[in-house]
CSV table of C-alpha atoms in Angstrom, one decimal:
chain,number,residue,atom,x,y,z
Y,1,MET,CA,0.0,0.0,0.0
Y,2,SER,CA,1.2,3.5,-0.7
Y,3,GLU,CA,1.8,6.0,1.9
Y,4,GLN,CA,-0.5,8.9,1.8
Y,5,THR,CA,0.7,12.3,2.8
Y,6,THR,CA,-1.4,14.8,4.6
Y,7,PRO,CA,-1.7,18.4,3.5
Y,8,GLN,CA,0.3,19.5,6.6
Y,9,GLN,CA,3.1,17.2,5.6
Y,10,GLN,CA,3.2,18.6,2.1
Y,11,LYS,CA,3.6,22.2,3.3
Y,12,SER,CA,6.5,21.6,5.7
Y,13,PHE,CA,10.0,22.3,4.5
Y,14,SER,CA,13.2,21.1,5.9
Y,15,PRO,CA,15.4,23.7,7.7
Y,16,MET,CA,17.8,23.7,4.7
Y,17,GLN,CA,15.0,24.5,2.3
Y,18,LYS,CA,13.7,27.2,4.6
Y,19,LYS,CA,17.2,28.8,4.6
Y,20,LEU,CA,17.3,28.6,0.8
Y,21,LEU,CA,13.9,30.1,0.5
Y,22,ALA,CA,14.9,33.0,2.8
Y,23,VAL,CA,18.1,33.7,0.9
Y,24,GLY,CA,16.1,33.6,-2.4
Y,25,ALA,CA,13.5,36.0,-1.1
Y,26,ALA,CA,16.3,38.3,0.2
Y,27,MET,CA,18.1,38.2,-3.1
Y,28,THR,CA,14.8,39.0,-5.0
Y,29,LEU,CA,14.3,42.0,-2.7
Y,30,ILE,CA,17.8,43.2,-3.2
Y,31,LEU,CA,17.7,42.7,-6.9
Y,32,GLY,CA,14.4,44.5,-7.1
Y,33,ALA,CA,15.7,47.4,-5.1
Y,34,SER,CA,18.8,47.7,-7.3
Y,35,VAL,CA,16.7,47.7,-10.5
Y,36,ALA,CA,14.5,50.3,-9.0
Y,37,THR,CA,17.4,52.5,-8.0
Y,38,VAL,CA,19.1,52.2,-11.4
Y,39,GLY,CA,15.8,52.9,-13.1
Y,40,TYR,CA,15.3,56.0,-10.9
Y,41,GLN,CA,18.9,57.2,-11.7
Y,42,ILE,CA,18.3,56.7,-15.4
Y,43,TYR,CA,15.0,58.7,-15.0
Y,44,GLN,CA,16.9,61.6,-13.2
Y,45,THR,CA,19.7,61.6,-15.8
Y,46,LYS,CA,17.1,61.7,-18.6
Y,47,GLU,CA,15.3,64.7,-16.9
Y,48,LEU,CA,18.6,66.5,-16.5
Y,49,LEU,CA,19.5,65.9,-20.1
Y,50,ILE,CA,16.1,67.2,-21.2
Y,51,GLN,CA,16.6,70.4,-19.1
Y,52,GLU,CA,20.1,70.9,-20.5
Y,53,ARG,CA,18.8,70.4,-24.0
Y,54,ASP,CA,16.0,72.9,-23.5
Y,55,SER,CA,18.5,75.4,-22.0
Y,56,LEU,CA,20.9,75.1,-24.9
Y,57,GLN,CA,18.0,75.4,-27.4
Y,58,SER,CA,16.9,78.7,-25.8
Y,59,LYS,CA,20.5,80.0,-25.8
Y,60,ILE,CA,20.9,79.1,-29.5
Y,61,THR,CA,17.6,80.8,-30.2
Y,62,GLN,CA,18.8,83.9,-28.4
Y,63,LEU,CA,22.1,83.9,-30.2
Y,64,GLU,CA,20.4,83.5,-33.6
Y,65,SER,CA,18.1,86.4,-32.8
Y,66,ASP,CA,21.1,88.5,-31.7
Y,67,TYR,CA,23.1,87.8,-34.9
Y,68,ARG,CA,20.2,87.6,-37.4
Y,69,PHE,CA,20.3,90.5,-39.7
Y,70,LYS,CA,17.1,92.3,-40.4
Y,71,SER,CA,18.1,93.0,-44.0
Y,72,GLU,CA,20.6,91.9,-46.6
Y,73,GLU,CA,22.2,95.4,-46.6
Y,74,ARG,CA,23.0,95.1,-42.9
Y,75,PHE,CA,24.5,91.7,-43.5
Y,76,ASN,CA,26.6,93.0,-46.4
Y,77,ASN,CA,27.7,95.9,-44.2
Y,78,ALA,CA,28.8,93.6,-41.4
Y,79,VAL,CA,30.7,91.4,-43.8
Y,80,GLN,CA,32.4,94.4,-45.4
Y,81,LYS,CA,33.4,95.7,-42.0
Y,82,ALA,CA,34.8,92.4,-40.9
Y,83,LEU,CA,36.8,92.1,-44.1
Y,84,GLU,CA,38.2,95.6,-43.7
Y,85,HIS,CA,39.1,94.9,-40.1
Y,86,PHE,CA,40.9,91.6,-41.2
Y,87,VAL,CA,42.8,93.4,-44.0
Y,88,GLN,CA,43.8,96.2,-41.6
Y,89,GLN,CA,45.2,93.7,-39.1
Y,90,LYS,CA,47.0,91.9,-41.9
Y,91,ARG,CA,48.6,95.1,-43.1
Y,92,GLU,CA,49.7,96.0,-39.5
Y,93,GLN,CA,51.2,92.5,-39.1
Y,94,ASP,CA,53.1,92.9,-42.4
Y,95,ILE,CA,54.4,96.3,-41.4
Y,96,GLN,CA,55.5,95.1,-38.0
Y,97,ALA,CA,57.3,92.1,-39.7
Y,98,LYS,CA,59.2,94.5,-42.0
Y,99,TYR,CA,60.1,96.8,-39.1
Y,100,ALA,CA,61.4,93.9,-37.1
Y,101,LYS,CA,64.1,93.3,-39.7
Y,102,TYR,CA,65.4,96.9,-39.2
Y,103,GLU,CA,65.3,97.2,-35.4
Y,104,SER,CA,68.5,99.3,-35.5
Y,105,ALA,CA,66.8,102.0,-37.6
Y,106,PRO,CA,66.4,105.2,-35.5
Y,107,GLU,CA,62.9,106.9,-35.4
Y,108,GLN,CA,64.2,110.5,-35.8
Y,109,VAL,CA,67.1,111.3,-38.1
Y,110,PRO,CA,68.7,114.8,-38.5
Y,111,ASP,CA,68.3,116.5,-41.9
Y,112,ASP,CA,66.1,113.8,-43.2
Y,113,LYS,CA,69.1,111.5,-43.9
Y,114,ARG,CA,68.5,107.9,-44.5
Y,115,ILE,CA,70.6,106.3,-41.7
Y,116,TYR,CA,70.5,102.8,-40.3
Y,117,GLY,CA,72.2,102.1,-37.1
Y,118,ASN,CA,73.4,104.1,-34.1
Y,119,LEU,CA,73.4,107.8,-34.9
Y,120,ASN,CA,76.4,108.3,-32.6
Y,121,ALA,CA,78.4,105.5,-34.2
Y,122,ARG,CA,82.2,106.0,-34.6
Y,123,PHE,CA,82.1,105.3,-38.3
Y,124,THR,CA,79.6,106.0,-41.0
Y,125,LEU,CA,79.4,103.9,-44.2
Y,126,VAL,CA,78.0,106.1,-47.0
Y,127,GLU,CA,76.4,104.2,-49.9
Y,128,PHE,CA,75.5,106.0,-53.1
Y,129,SER,CA,73.1,103.7,-54.9
Y,130,ASP,CA,70.6,103.6,-57.7
Y,131,LEU,CA,67.2,101.9,-57.1
Y,132,GLU,CA,67.1,100.6,-60.6
Y,133,CYS,CA,70.6,99.1,-60.6
Y,134,PRO,CA,70.6,95.3,-60.3
Y,135,PHE,CA,74.1,95.3,-58.7
Y,136,CYS,CA,73.0,97.9,-56.2
Y,137,LYS,CA,70.0,95.7,-55.2
Y,138,LYS,CA,72.3,92.7,-54.7
Y,139,PHE,CA,74.7,94.8,-52.5
Y,140,HIS,CA,71.9,96.3,-50.4
Y,141,ASP,CA,71.8,93.7,-47.7
Y,142,THR,CA,75.6,93.8,-47.1
Y,143,PRO,CA,75.8,97.2,-45.3
Y,144,LYS,CA,72.9,96.2,-43.1
Y,145,GLU,CA,74.7,93.0,-42.1
Y,146,VAL,CA,77.9,95.0,-41.4
Y,147,VAL,CA,76.0,97.5,-39.2
Y,148,ASP,CA,74.1,94.8,-37.3
Y,149,ALA,CA,77.4,93.0,-36.6
Y,150,SER,CA,79.3,96.2,-35.4
Y,151,ASN,CA,77.6,96.5,-32.0
Y,152,GLY,CA,76.8,100.2,-32.6
Y,153,ASN,CA,80.3,101.2,-33.9
Y,154,ILE,CA,79.1,101.6,-37.6
Y,155,ASN,CA,76.1,103.2,-39.1
Y,156,TRP,CA,75.0,103.2,-42.7
Y,157,GLN,CA,73.8,106.3,-44.6
Y,158,TRP,CA,72.1,105.6,-47.9
Y,159,LYS,CA,72.1,108.2,-50.7
Y,160,HIS,CA,70.3,107.9,-54.0
Y,161,LEU,CA,72.6,108.4,-57.0
Y,162,PRO,CA,70.6,107.5,-60.1
Y,163,LEU,CA,72.7,106.4,-63.0
Y,164,SER,CA,71.9,108.2,-66.2
Y,165,PHE,CA,72.1,105.2,-68.5
Y,166,HIS,CA,69.3,103.3,-66.6
Y,167,ASN,CA,66.5,105.8,-67.1
Y,168,PRO,CA,66.9,109.5,-67.8
Y,169,ALA,CA,63.7,110.2,-65.8
Y,170,ALA,CA,65.1,108.5,-62.7
Y,171,GLU,CA,67.4,111.4,-61.9
Y,172,LYS,CA,64.6,113.9,-62.2
Y,173,ARG,CA,62.3,111.8,-60.0
Y,174,SER,CA,65.0,111.4,-57.3
Y,175,VAL,CA,65.6,115.2,-57.3
Y,176,SER,CA,61.9,115.9,-57.1
Y,177,SER,CA,61.4,113.4,-54.2
Y,178,GLY,CA,64.3,114.8,-52.3
Y,179,MET,CA,66.1,111.5,-52.3
Y,180,CYS,CA,69.0,112.6,-54.4
Y,181,CYS,CA,72.3,113.4,-52.8
């Protein structure tokens, strides 16, 4: 004959099974709480991102309205002004770069002489040169190098002496400009 179990016998668990059930229930509660916490953090992050997006969109809208031009003429004027400012800055940079090469050139020179170097130098190298002469152009850097290497002992005075065979009008131009010796 088979043994029959009563309903009370079916519901009873061994102590080991009870411990496993308790651990399982605790793990389920912990896992559920963790999922809920992560879900809440994701929700908060989503809300913060939405707020930041809305804030950025309003800033972009404000910037667009600040820089939106009411007419094509105003836009063209702004572009023209920006280009003129850029060109002016470029010119100033080019001028400063050219001046940097001639740092020994004095600001004020007596009698409108063209002098490079120390005005009180012990020696003065006087160069008579023609602007149109290719040999004079090649020689032009040499006196500058001499003056730069002299530590203020030599200066260089340049005088325009146009050669008549280059261009007859060159002499008249140099006299009229005051560059002639």
